[in-house]
Tab-separated table of C-alpha atoms in Angstrom:
chain	number	residue	atom	x	y	z
N	1	MET	CA	-8.145	9.710	35.009
N	2	SER	CA	-10.484	12.267	32.610
N	3	ASP	CA	-12.775	10.899	30.646
N	4	PRO	CA	-11.796	7.962	27.667
N	5	ILE	CA	-12.103	10.230	24.862
N	6	THR	CA	-10.543	13.000	26.057
N	7	LEU	CA	-7.676	10.969	27.281
N	8	GLY	CA	-7.592	9.258	23.870
N	9	ILE	CA	-7.311	12.004	21.865
N	10	THR	CA	-4.621	14.218	23.711
N	11	ALA	CA	-2.197	10.271	23.721
N	12	LEU	CA	-2.308	10.695	19.042
N	13	VAL	CA	-2.222	14.940	19.800
N	14	ILE	CA	0.888	14.289	22.001
N	15	LEU	CA	2.737	11.771	19.409
N	16	VAL	CA	1.899	13.647	15.760
N	17	ALA	CA	3.514	16.663	17.405
N	18	LEU	CA	6.702	14.209	18.741
N	19	ILE	CA	6.900	13.124	14.316
N	20	ALA	CA	6.290	16.352	13.205
N	21	ILE	CA	9.507	17.286	15.596
N	22	ARG	CA	10.921	14.639	13.550
N	23	ILE	CA	10.882	11.850	16.163
N	24	PRO	CA	11.592	8.238	14.498
N	25	VAL	CA	7.435	7.016	14.588
N	26	ALA	CA	8.050	3.849	16.066
N	27	TYR	CA	10.046	5.570	19.449
N	28	ALA	CA	7.180	8.278	19.710
N	29	MET	CA	4.470	5.233	19.928
N	30	ILE	CA	7.141	3.337	22.313
N	31	LEU	CA	6.915	6.674	23.892
N	32	VAL	CA	3.636	7.760	24.163
N	33	GLY	CA	2.258	3.711	24.349
N	34	GLY	CA	4.302	3.290	27.135
N	35	ALA	CA	3.674	6.443	29.553
N	36	GLY	CA	0.256	5.991	28.280
N	37	VAL	CA	-0.465	2.261	30.166
N	38	ALA	CA	2.017	3.709	32.520
N	39	LEU	CA	-0.197	6.698	33.139
N	40	VAL	CA	-3.390	4.704	33.584
N	41	ASN	CA	-2.061	1.034	34.762
N	42	GLY	CA	0.301	1.776	37.181
N	43	PRO	CA	4.898	0.910	35.978
N	44	GLN	CA	4.013	-2.111	37.283
N	45	LEU	CA	2.012	-3.768	34.526
N	46	LEU	CA	4.277	-1.352	31.917
N	47	LEU	CA	7.354	-3.376	33.102
N	48	SER	CA	5.151	-6.862	32.289
N	49	GLN	CA	3.732	-6.401	29.496
N	50	LEU	CA	7.172	-4.902	27.903
N	51	LYS	CA	8.817	-8.635	29.162
N	52	THR	CA	7.131	-10.220	27.156
N	53	LEU	CA	5.882	-8.251	24.537
N	54	ALA	CA	8.743	-6.543	21.635
N	55	TYR	CA	9.074	-11.572	22.099
N	56	GLY	CA	5.481	-12.068	20.985
N	57	GLN	CA	5.210	-10.011	18.945
N	58	PHE	CA	8.557	-10.483	16.985
N	59	SER	CA	7.653	-14.184	16.547
N	60	ILE	CA	4.812	-13.846	14.724
N	61	TYR	CA	5.743	-16.455	12.293
N	62	ASP	CA	3.079	-14.785	10.109
N	63	LEU	CA	5.749	-12.200	10.067
N	64	SER	CA	8.743	-13.870	8.583
N	65	VAL	CA	7.191	-12.922	4.957
N	66	VAL	CA	7.964	-9.676	5.803
N	67	PRO	CA	12.242	-9.596	5.139
N	68	MET	CA	11.909	-12.292	2.538
N	69	PHE	CA	9.263	-9.300	0.719
N	70	VAL	CA	11.375	-6.889	1.007
N	71	LEU	CA	14.239	-8.740	0.635
N	72	MET	CA	12.692	-9.465	-3.231
N	73	GLY	CA	11.301	-5.747	-3.607
N	74	GLU	CA	15.034	-4.982	-3.339
N	75	LEU	CA	16.489	-7.300	-5.747
N	76	ALA	CA	13.984	-6.040	-7.900
N	77	THR	CA	15.412	-2.831	-8.191
N	78	VAL	CA	18.639	-3.770	-9.445
N	79	ALA	CA	17.667	-6.763	-11.593
N	80	GLY	CA	16.291	-4.907	-14.188
N	81	LEU	CA	12.230	-5.901	-14.161
N	82	SER	CA	11.795	-2.342	-14.241
N	83	THR	CA	13.146	-1.879	-17.883
N	84	ALA	CA	11.938	-4.960	-19.076
N	85	LEU	CA	8.348	-3.932	-17.708
N	86	PHE	CA	8.414	-0.829	-19.585
N	87	ARG	CA	9.689	-1.474	-22.595
N	88	GLY	CA	7.520	-5.041	-22.938
N	89	ALA	CA	4.130	-2.338	-21.829
N	90	ASN	CA	5.503	-0.071	-24.588
N	91	ALA	CA	5.587	-2.313	-27.271
N	92	TRP	CA	1.780	-3.565	-26.816
N	93	LEU	CA	0.510	0.327	-25.274
N	94	GLY	CA	2.689	2.581	-27.070
N	95	TRP	CA	1.961	3.519	-30.698
N	96	MET	CA	-1.627	4.537	-29.397
N	97	ARG	CA	-2.152	7.757	-27.861
N	98	GLY	CA	-0.697	8.138	-24.439
N	99	GLY	CA	0.579	4.885	-24.931
N	100	THR	CA	4.128	5.123	-23.328
N	101	ALA	CA	1.891	6.612	-20.219
N	102	MET	CA	-0.629	3.487	-20.481
N	103	ALA	CA	2.627	1.501	-20.268
N	104	ALA	CA	4.363	2.865	-17.453
N	105	ILE	CA	1.143	2.155	-15.708
N	106	ALA	CA	0.914	-1.569	-16.662
N	107	GLY	CA	4.934	-1.605	-16.027
N	108	CYS	CA	4.124	0.651	-12.475
N	109	ALA	CA	1.428	-2.821	-12.450
N	110	GLY	CA	3.919	-5.317	-13.147
N	111	PHE	CA	7.026	-4.007	-10.716
N	112	GLY	CA	4.567	-3.005	-7.934
N	113	SER	CA	3.616	-7.358	-8.150
N	114	VAL	CA	7.187	-7.818	-7.517
N	115	CYS	CA	8.906	-5.010	-5.126
N	116	GLY	CA	5.431	-3.653	-2.822
N	117	SER	CA	6.733	-0.732	-1.873
N	118	SER	CA	4.316	2.141	-3.773
N	119	LEU	CA	8.221	4.781	-3.447
N	120	ALA	CA	10.208	2.176	-5.067
N	121	THR	CA	7.491	1.868	-8.078
N	122	ALA	CA	7.611	4.858	-8.342
N	123	SER	CA	11.141	5.674	-8.550
N	124	THR	CA	12.493	2.804	-10.111
N	125	MET	CA	10.153	2.574	-13.341
N	126	GLY	CA	10.257	7.468	-13.090
N	127	LYS	CA	14.336	6.285	-14.836
N	128	VAL	CA	13.107	4.645	-16.671
N	129	ALA	CA	10.120	5.765	-18.564
N	130	LEU	CA	10.268	9.123	-17.436
N	131	PRO	CA	13.006	9.970	-20.505
N	132	GLU	CA	10.845	7.699	-22.240
N	133	LEU	CA	7.919	10.276	-21.889
N	134	ARG	CA	10.185	13.360	-23.169
N	135	ARG	CA	12.014	11.372	-26.512
N	136	TYR	CA	7.327	11.976	-27.566
N	137	ARG	CA	7.061	15.171	-26.644
N	138	TYR	CA	4.193	14.504	-23.599
N	139	SER	CA	3.131	17.268	-21.710
N	140	PRO	CA	5.067	17.716	-18.468
N	141	ALA	CA	1.325	17.326	-15.931
N	142	LEU	CA	0.687	13.762	-17.858
N	143	ALA	CA	4.421	12.671	-18.666
N	144	THR	CA	5.267	13.055	-14.480
N	145	GLY	CA	1.682	12.719	-13.234
N	146	SER	CA	0.762	9.303	-14.388
N	147	LEU	CA	4.356	7.873	-13.150
N	148	ALA	CA	3.346	9.408	-10.337
N	149	ALA	CA	-0.190	8.521	-10.123
N	150	GLY	CA	1.117	5.325	-11.010
N	151	GLY	CA	3.872	4.537	-8.502
N	152	VAL	CA	0.178	3.888	-6.132
N	153	LEU	CA	0.338	0.687	-6.963
N	154	GLY	CA	2.540	0.225	-4.982
N	155	ILE	CA	1.469	-0.965	-2.020
N	156	LEU	CA	-2.213	-2.804	-3.040
N	157	ILE	CA	-0.990	-5.560	-5.437
N	158	PRO	CA	0.329	-7.903	-4.085
N	159	PRO	CA	2.343	-9.021	-2.609
N	160	SER	CA	2.437	-5.801	-0.336
N	161	VAL	CA	4.352	-5.156	2.580
N	162	VAL	CA	1.311	-3.025	4.234
N	163	LEU	CA	-0.847	-4.921	3.131
N	164	ILE	CA	1.156	-7.897	5.381
N	165	VAL	CA	1.491	-5.749	8.081
N	166	TYR	CA	-2.217	-3.817	8.528
N	167	ALA	CA	-3.200	-8.740	8.552
N	168	VAL	CA	-1.320	-9.457	11.523
N	169	ILE	CA	-2.129	-5.734	13.007
N	170	VAL	CA	-6.074	-6.807	12.638
N	171	GLU	CA	-4.652	-10.540	13.097
N	172	ALA	CA	-6.348	-11.303	8.724
N	173	ASN	CA	-5.566	-13.689	7.102
N	174	ILE	CA	-2.532	-12.988	4.525
N	175	VAL	CA	-3.056	-15.209	1.899
N	176	THR	CA	-7.231	-13.655	2.105
N	177	MET	CA	-6.246	-9.655	2.364
N	178	PHE	CA	-3.970	-11.132	-1.106
N	179	ALA	CA	-6.378	-11.935	-2.560
N	180	ALA	CA	-9.569	-9.847	-1.378
N	181	ALA	CA	-6.469	-7.183	-3.751
N	182	LEU	CA	-5.987	-9.050	-6.315
N	183	LEU	CA	-9.875	-7.464	-8.351
N	184	PRO	CA	-9.222	-3.914	-6.162
N	185	GLY	CA	-5.938	-3.393	-7.838
N	186	ILE	CA	-7.034	-4.649	-11.207
N	187	MET	CA	-9.738	-1.264	-11.608
N	188	ALA	CA	-6.622	0.659	-10.621
N	189	VAL	CA	-5.174	-0.243	-13.494
N	190	ILE	CA	-7.872	0.038	-16.289
N	191	LEU	CA	-8.955	2.961	-13.716
N	192	PHE	CA	-5.302	4.170	-15.105
N	193	ILE	CA	-5.073	3.622	-18.771
N	194	VAL	CA	-9.135	5.108	-19.331
N	195	THR	CA	-7.579	8.352	-17.345
N	196	ILE	CA	-4.939	8.514	-20.085
N	197	ALA	CA	-7.109	7.404	-22.788
N	198	ILE	CA	-10.009	10.735	-21.803
N	199	TYR	CA	-6.539	12.753	-21.425
N	200	VAL	CA	-5.419	12.695	-24.470
N	201	ARG	CA	-8.466	13.239	-25.914
N	202	ILE	CA	-9.184	15.849	-24.748
N	203	ARG	CA	-5.796	17.153	-25.188
N	204	PRO	CA	-4.295	14.292	-28.593
N	205	GLU	CA	-0.964	16.896	-28.230
N	206	ALA	CA	-0.555	16.266	-24.484
N	207	GLY	CA	0.461	12.758	-25.440
N	208	PRO	CA	1.205	11.737	-28.887
N	209	PRO	CA	1.276	8.430	-30.192
N	210	GLY	CA	4.924	6.657	-29.945
N	211	GLY	CA	6.081	4.387	-33.459
N	212	ALA	CA	5.007	1.483	-33.593
N	213	ALA	CA	7.460	-1.336	-32.305
N	214	ASP	CA	8.678	-4.112	-35.554
N	215	ARG	CA	8.496	-7.153	-35.352
N	216	ALA	CA	12.087	-8.605	-33.522
N	217	GLU	CA	11.518	-5.651	-31.329
N	218	PHE	CA	8.098	-6.645	-30.721
N	219	ILE	CA	9.168	-9.822	-30.221
N	220	ALA	CA	11.514	-9.435	-28.195
N	221	ALA	CA	9.839	-6.679	-26.053
N	222	THR	CA	7.205	-9.301	-25.398
N	223	MET	CA	9.653	-12.129	-24.144
N	224	GLY	CA	11.565	-10.159	-22.044
N	225	LEU	CA	7.843	-10.481	-19.798
N	226	LEU	CA	8.592	-14.135	-19.424
N	227	PRO	CA	10.711	-13.870	-16.035
N	228	VAL	CA	8.484	-11.260	-15.246
N	229	MET	CA	4.645	-13.418	-15.774
N	230	VAL	CA	6.712	-16.708	-14.294
N	231	ILE	CA	8.468	-14.966	-11.098
N	232	PHE	CA	4.701	-13.846	-10.557
N	233	GLY	CA	2.849	-16.494	-11.442
N	234	LEU	CA	4.214	-18.942	-9.256
N	235	VAL	CA	4.564	-16.736	-6.127
N	236	LEU	CA	0.831	-15.608	-6.103
N	237	GLY	CA	-0.033	-18.431	-8.101
N	238	GLY	CA	1.210	-20.482	-5.479
N	239	ILE	CA	-0.316	-18.722	-3.131
N	240	TYR	CA	-4.264	-18.930	-3.836
N	241	ALA	CA	-3.828	-23.160	-5.031
N	242	GLY	CA	-2.593	-23.335	-1.639
N	243	PHE	CA	0.597	-25.437	-2.801
N	244	PHE	CA	2.263	-23.305	-0.185
N	245	ASN	CA	1.565	-20.424	2.543
N	246	PRO	CA	3.848	-16.331	2.158
N	247	THR	CA	6.413	-16.630	3.642
N	248	PRO	CA	8.599	-20.263	1.667
N	249	ALA	CA	6.459	-17.537	-1.208
N	250	ALA	CA	8.187	-14.937	-1.296
N	251	ALA	CA	11.315	-16.702	-0.280
N	252	ILE	CA	11.039	-18.496	-3.434
N	253	GLY	CA	10.025	-15.911	-5.377
N	254	VAL	CA	13.453	-13.938	-3.872
N	255	PHE	CA	15.976	-16.835	-5.631
N	256	LEU	CA	13.701	-16.203	-9.213
N	257	VAL	CA	14.772	-12.604	-9.025
N	258	TRP	CA	18.110	-13.183	-7.367
N	259	LEU	CA	18.419	-15.555	-10.197
N	260	TYR	CA	17.495	-13.625	-13.130
N	261	GLY	CA	19.361	-10.099	-12.126
N	262	THR	CA	22.457	-12.617	-11.804
N	263	VAL	CA	22.272	-14.456	-15.227
N	264	ARG	CA	21.988	-11.188	-16.278
N	265	ARG	CA	25.471	-9.993	-14.685
N	266	LEU	CA	23.269	-7.143	-12.488
N	267	ILE	CA	23.090	-8.539	-9.260
N	268	GLY	CA	26.727	-10.021	-8.120
N	269	ARG	CA	28.133	-10.183	-4.721
N	270	ALA	CA	27.918	-5.621	-3.318
N	271	GLU	CA	24.340	-6.194	-5.522
N	272	LEU	CA	23.512	-8.413	-2.953
N	273	THR	CA	24.944	-7.378	0.494
N	274	GLU	CA	23.360	-4.001	0.005
N	275	ALA	CA	20.310	-5.174	-0.873
N	276	LEU	CA	20.901	-7.853	2.464
N	277	LYS	CA	21.889	-4.901	4.449
N	278	SER	CA	18.952	-2.498	3.204
N	279	THR	CA	16.837	-5.018	3.781
N	280	ALA	CA	17.413	-5.426	7.397
N	281	ARG	CA	17.435	-1.906	7.563
N	282	THR	CA	13.714	-1.806	6.349
N	283	SER	CA	12.921	-4.889	8.806
N	284	GLY	CA	14.237	-3.616	11.868
N	285	MET	CA	12.298	-0.319	11.341
N	286	ILE	CA	8.829	-2.038	10.720
N	287	TYR	CA	8.964	-4.628	13.279
N	288	LEU	CA	10.263	-1.914	15.686
N	289	ILE	CA	7.174	0.630	14.512
N	290	LEU	CA	4.879	-2.812	15.415
N	291	LEU	CA	5.750	-2.430	19.122
N	292	GLY	CA	4.949	1.056	19.398
N	293	ALA	CA	1.570	0.199	17.425
N	294	GLU	CA	0.998	-2.414	19.966
N	295	LEU	CA	1.478	-0.456	23.051
N	296	MET	CA	-0.575	1.815	21.538
N	297	LYS	CA	-3.071	-1.095	21.119
N	298	ILE	CA	-3.066	-2.379	24.367
N	299	PHE	CA	-2.870	1.603	26.610
N	300	MET	CA	-6.496	2.297	24.286
N	301	SER	CA	-8.005	-0.884	25.090
N	302	ARG	CA	-7.021	0.062	28.461
N	303	ILE	CA	-9.178	3.817	28.907
N	304	GLY	CA	-11.999	1.775	27.017
N	305	LEU	CA	-11.073	4.485	23.537
N	306	PRO	CA	-12.765	2.306	21.380
N	307	GLN	CA	-15.732	1.130	23.073
N	308	GLN	CA	-16.264	4.727	23.855
N	309	ALA	CA	-15.486	6.405	20.261
N	310	ALA	CA	-18.498	3.353	19.389
N	311	ALA	CA	-20.806	4.580	22.363
N	312	TRP	CA	-21.005	7.813	21.346
N	313	ILE	CA	-21.170	7.354	17.218
N	314	ALA	CA	-24.561	5.090	18.560
N	315	GLU	CA	-25.631	8.272	21.028
N	316	SER	CA	-25.931	10.455	17.678
N	317	GLY	CA	-27.513	8.055	15.245
N	318	MET	CA	-24.500	8.089	12.734
N	319	ALA	CA	-24.865	5.146	10.426
N	320	PRO	CA	-22.036	3.258	10.143
N	321	MET	CA	-21.668	3.509	6.558
N	322	ALA	CA	-20.397	7.587	7.170
N	323	VAL	CA	-18.881	6.492	10.056
N	324	MET	CA	-16.843	4.629	6.774
N	325	VAL	CA	-16.808	7.402	4.955
N	326	LEU	CA	-15.464	9.385	7.890
N	327	LEU	CA	-12.851	7.545	9.116
N	328	LEU	CA	-11.692	7.551	4.554
N	329	VAL	CA	-11.998	10.786	4.632
N	330	ALA	CA	-9.567	11.448	7.650
N	331	LEU	CA	-6.914	8.691	6.710
N	332	ILE	CA	-6.321	10.752	3.462
N	333	LEU	CA	-5.875	13.202	5.763
N	334	LEU	CA	-3.412	11.543	6.948
N	335	GLY	CA	-2.057	10.340	4.067
N	336	CYS	CA	-0.519	14.223	3.791
N	337	LEU	CA	1.233	13.859	6.290
N	338	MET	CA	2.478	10.789	7.088
N	339	ASP	CA	3.972	7.777	4.800
N	340	SER	CA	2.034	4.842	3.941
N	341	LEU	CA	3.636	1.587	6.223
N	342	SER	CA	4.052	4.307	9.491
N	343	MET	CA	0.048	5.591	8.904
N	344	ILE	CA	-1.054	2.487	9.420
N	345	LEU	CA	0.159	1.052	11.687
N	346	LEU	CA	-0.457	4.335	13.774
N	347	VAL	CA	-4.485	4.063	13.124
N	348	ILE	CA	-5.272	1.222	12.007
N	349	PRO	CA	-5.256	-0.048	16.474
N	350	PHE	CA	-7.180	2.807	17.292
N	351	PHE	CA	-10.325	2.052	13.781
N	352	TRP	CA	-10.507	-1.378	13.452
N	353	PRO	CA	-11.485	-2.047	17.050
N	354	MET	CA	-14.290	0.780	16.644
N	355	LEU	CA	-15.716	-0.768	13.486
N	356	MET	CA	-14.983	-3.967	14.938
N	357	GLU	CA	-17.440	-2.641	17.810
N	358	ILE	CA	-19.851	-0.629	15.735
N	359	ASN	CA	-19.982	-3.946	13.279
N	360	GLY	CA	-21.163	-6.306	15.993
N	361	GLY	CA	-21.382	-4.452	19.860
N	362	ILE	CA	-23.701	-0.972	20.140
N	363	TYR	CA	-25.435	-1.243	17.093
N	364	GLN	CA	-26.156	-5.706	17.712
N	365	GLY	CA	-29.623	-6.045	17.282
N	366	ALA	CA	-30.775	-3.035	15.367
N	367	GLU	CA	-32.380	-3.410	12.095
N	368	GLY	CA	-30.021	-2.981	9.409
N	369	ALA	CA	-27.626	-3.912	12.374
N	370	GLY	CA	-23.705	-2.893	12.210
N	371	PHE	CA	-22.046	-2.892	8.023
N	372	GLY	CA	-24.043	-6.586	7.755
N	373	MET	CA	-21.951	-8.801	7.250
N	374	SER	CA	-19.126	-10.975	9.176
N	375	THR	CA	-15.832	-9.068	11.584
N	376	GLU	CA	-13.889	-11.802	9.213
N	377	ASP	CA	-15.311	-9.997	5.948
N	378	LEU	CA	-14.847	-5.831	7.762
N	379	LYS	CA	-11.573	-6.830	8.747
N	380	VAL	CA	-10.589	-7.754	4.760
N	381	TRP	CA	-13.292	-4.417	3.578
N	382	PHE	CA	-12.079	-1.902	5.594
N	383	GLY	CA	-8.296	-3.444	4.867
N	384	ILE	CA	-8.613	-2.082	1.260
N	385	LEU	CA	-10.531	-0.004	0.998
N	386	ALA	CA	-7.574	1.665	3.836
N	387	LEU	CA	-5.129	0.899	1.904
N	388	ILE	CA	-6.647	2.681	-1.521
N	389	VAL	CA	-7.169	6.105	0.300
N	390	VAL	CA	-3.002	5.802	1.751
N	391	GLU	CA	-2.375	5.747	-1.274
N	392	LEU	CA	-4.451	9.072	-2.210
N	393	GLY	CA	-2.675	10.116	-0.130
N	394	LEU	CA	0.470	9.884	-1.595
N	395	ILE	CA	0.006	12.458	-4.280
N	396	THR	CA	-2.652	14.737	-2.406
N	397	PRO	CA	-1.430	17.482	-1.610
N	398	PRO	CA	1.168	19.092	0.834
N	399	VAL	CA	2.957	16.249	0.926
N	400	GLY	CA	2.769	13.573	-2.326
N	401	MET	CA	5.575	11.681	-1.667
N	402	ASN	CA	5.306	10.163	-5.429
N	403	VAL	CA	4.396	13.490	-6.527
N	404	PHE	CA	8.078	15.134	-4.796
N	405	ILE	CA	9.877	12.002	-6.156
N	406	ILE	CA	9.131	12.446	-9.715
N	407	SER	CA	10.062	16.394	-9.194
N	408	ALA	CA	13.253	15.290	-7.926
N	409	MET	CA	14.051	13.383	-11.316
N	410	ALA	CA	11.939	16.446	-14.033
N	411	LYS	CA	14.199	19.729	-11.644
N	412	ASP	CA	12.342	21.829	-15.124
N	413	VAL	CA	8.596	20.265	-14.066
N	414	PRO	CA	7.256	23.265	-11.357
N	415	MET	CA	5.684	20.319	-8.876
N	416	ILE	CA	2.111	22.720	-9.834
N	417	GLU	CA	2.210	20.841	-12.645
N	418	THR	CA	3.529	17.220	-11.407
N	419	PHE	CA	-0.278	18.114	-8.480
N	420	LYS	CA	-3.145	18.353	-12.381
N	421	GLY	CA	-1.385	15.693	-13.696
N	422	VAL	CA	-2.040	13.530	-10.453
N	423	ALA	CA	-5.640	15.375	-10.111
N	424	PRO	CA	-7.081	13.122	-12.942
N	425	PHE	CA	-5.832	10.009	-11.059
N	426	PHE	CA	-6.920	11.565	-7.500
N	427	LEU	CA	-10.362	11.400	-9.447
N	428	ALA	CA	-10.326	8.076	-11.013
N	429	GLU	CA	-8.660	6.500	-7.284
N	430	LEU	CA	-12.224	8.290	-5.548
N	431	LEU	CA	-14.493	6.298	-8.321
N	432	ARG	CA	-12.554	3.219	-7.247
N	433	VAL	CA	-13.424	3.470	-3.797
N	434	ALA	CA	-17.054	5.017	-3.936
N	435	LEU	CA	-17.363	1.623	-6.628
N	436	LEU	CA	-15.718	-0.481	-3.454
N	437	LEU	CA	-17.484	1.604	-0.384
N	438	ALA	CA	-20.928	0.491	-3.226
N	439	PHE	CA	-20.383	-3.625	-3.346
N	440	PRO	CA	-18.163	-5.388	-1.491
N	441	ALA	CA	-18.400	-7.997	-3.114
N	442	LEU	CA	-16.370	-6.913	-5.586
N	443	THR	CA	-13.525	-6.835	-2.636
N	444	LEU	CA	-14.743	-10.483	-1.393
N	445	TRP	CA	-15.976	-12.245	-4.208
N	446	LEU	CA	-12.830	-13.505	-4.610
N	447	PRO	CA	-11.809	-14.802	-0.985
N	448	TYR	CA	-15.248	-16.322	-1.872
N	449	LEU	CA	-13.829	-17.837	-4.244
N	450	LEU	CA	-10.904	-19.814	-2.935
N	451	ARG	CA	-13.156	-21.034	0.120
N	452	GLY	CA	-14.922	-22.290	-2.336
């Protein structure tokens, strides 16, 4: 048998090649992981693993929250929550120079809190906010760039399906991950709004001020925010306060979004049926990819690749923080080529064991060993950093899925203009990553506070 690093890299190259020729990610991971286990330990072990692996993976209680939050996002998309959020935010911010773009960012953050999907956030808020940005004659770059960037907020601001899947993979507490994501999510909103303020100060013509809402319109728009605040408050507030765990919280969220859409006559039998079908398709895809990821993890652990990679890094004299930066850069590059969920499921089963070895194994006993924190804190800190840099892939050339979505809506705007528009937000995201790297307490403070 080849050495672990050569064998592991070969498997990853084959996996990426299969994905590149449009083999579904789940099937590619099952094929490569299964073939790897059979090659290393024989087909008998593979068959023995497959006998119980699927049930063992799919019966994890924490995974029951995934279809609930997916359904909540599907219902929120058709319930008109995005329109209410944008109108409310625009009533508060639209009178300022660049205010309508700031309102789009705030609307994306609010919608992401009930949707949990970056692509859905970008597409839904794009439909709502793009006409208003055009009406106030915003520059094409700022209008499309702010919406593409605002969409990335959906992946991190709780509740996030990708965050839940990450927690299941590394066996982290979902409530802890939600708590850790809250402050970095708020930081992103603030940094994006500040970025717009700086942008329009340099180029005033790019973001003209909108008209101030009259008193009646302001009150009506503000009242429209209340349903989202109630849903967000009950779901996340209940989780953080310990009244219920994420699965019943998600069920409450689904009921409240359905009730809101039904009262407004936006969700009927047809809309509910389609939302349930879409949820089944999405959840089935996530579960199947999880099965493939578990097979890949078994294969990697059988050949000892994470331990070998960590040992190689230790022998090279590379500092643990330098390793972290290299892994984050790799995630940014991979994010340009793959969607966020597939990438998390593909690379985390490889990256996380290696970081765990560096933190508590290879470097154990050395001065300044590892990252200077417990394994539990490391998995939380790394998870938030990983999701943020995965976000960057959604607005980075040559793929940039959010850019493609917004460009499809604004067909008259060259894609290069949209990429120019997201560039300042990309820099803001790099600043956020640098702050979280330098000050892990920004991620870990709220989880510590909730633990008491």
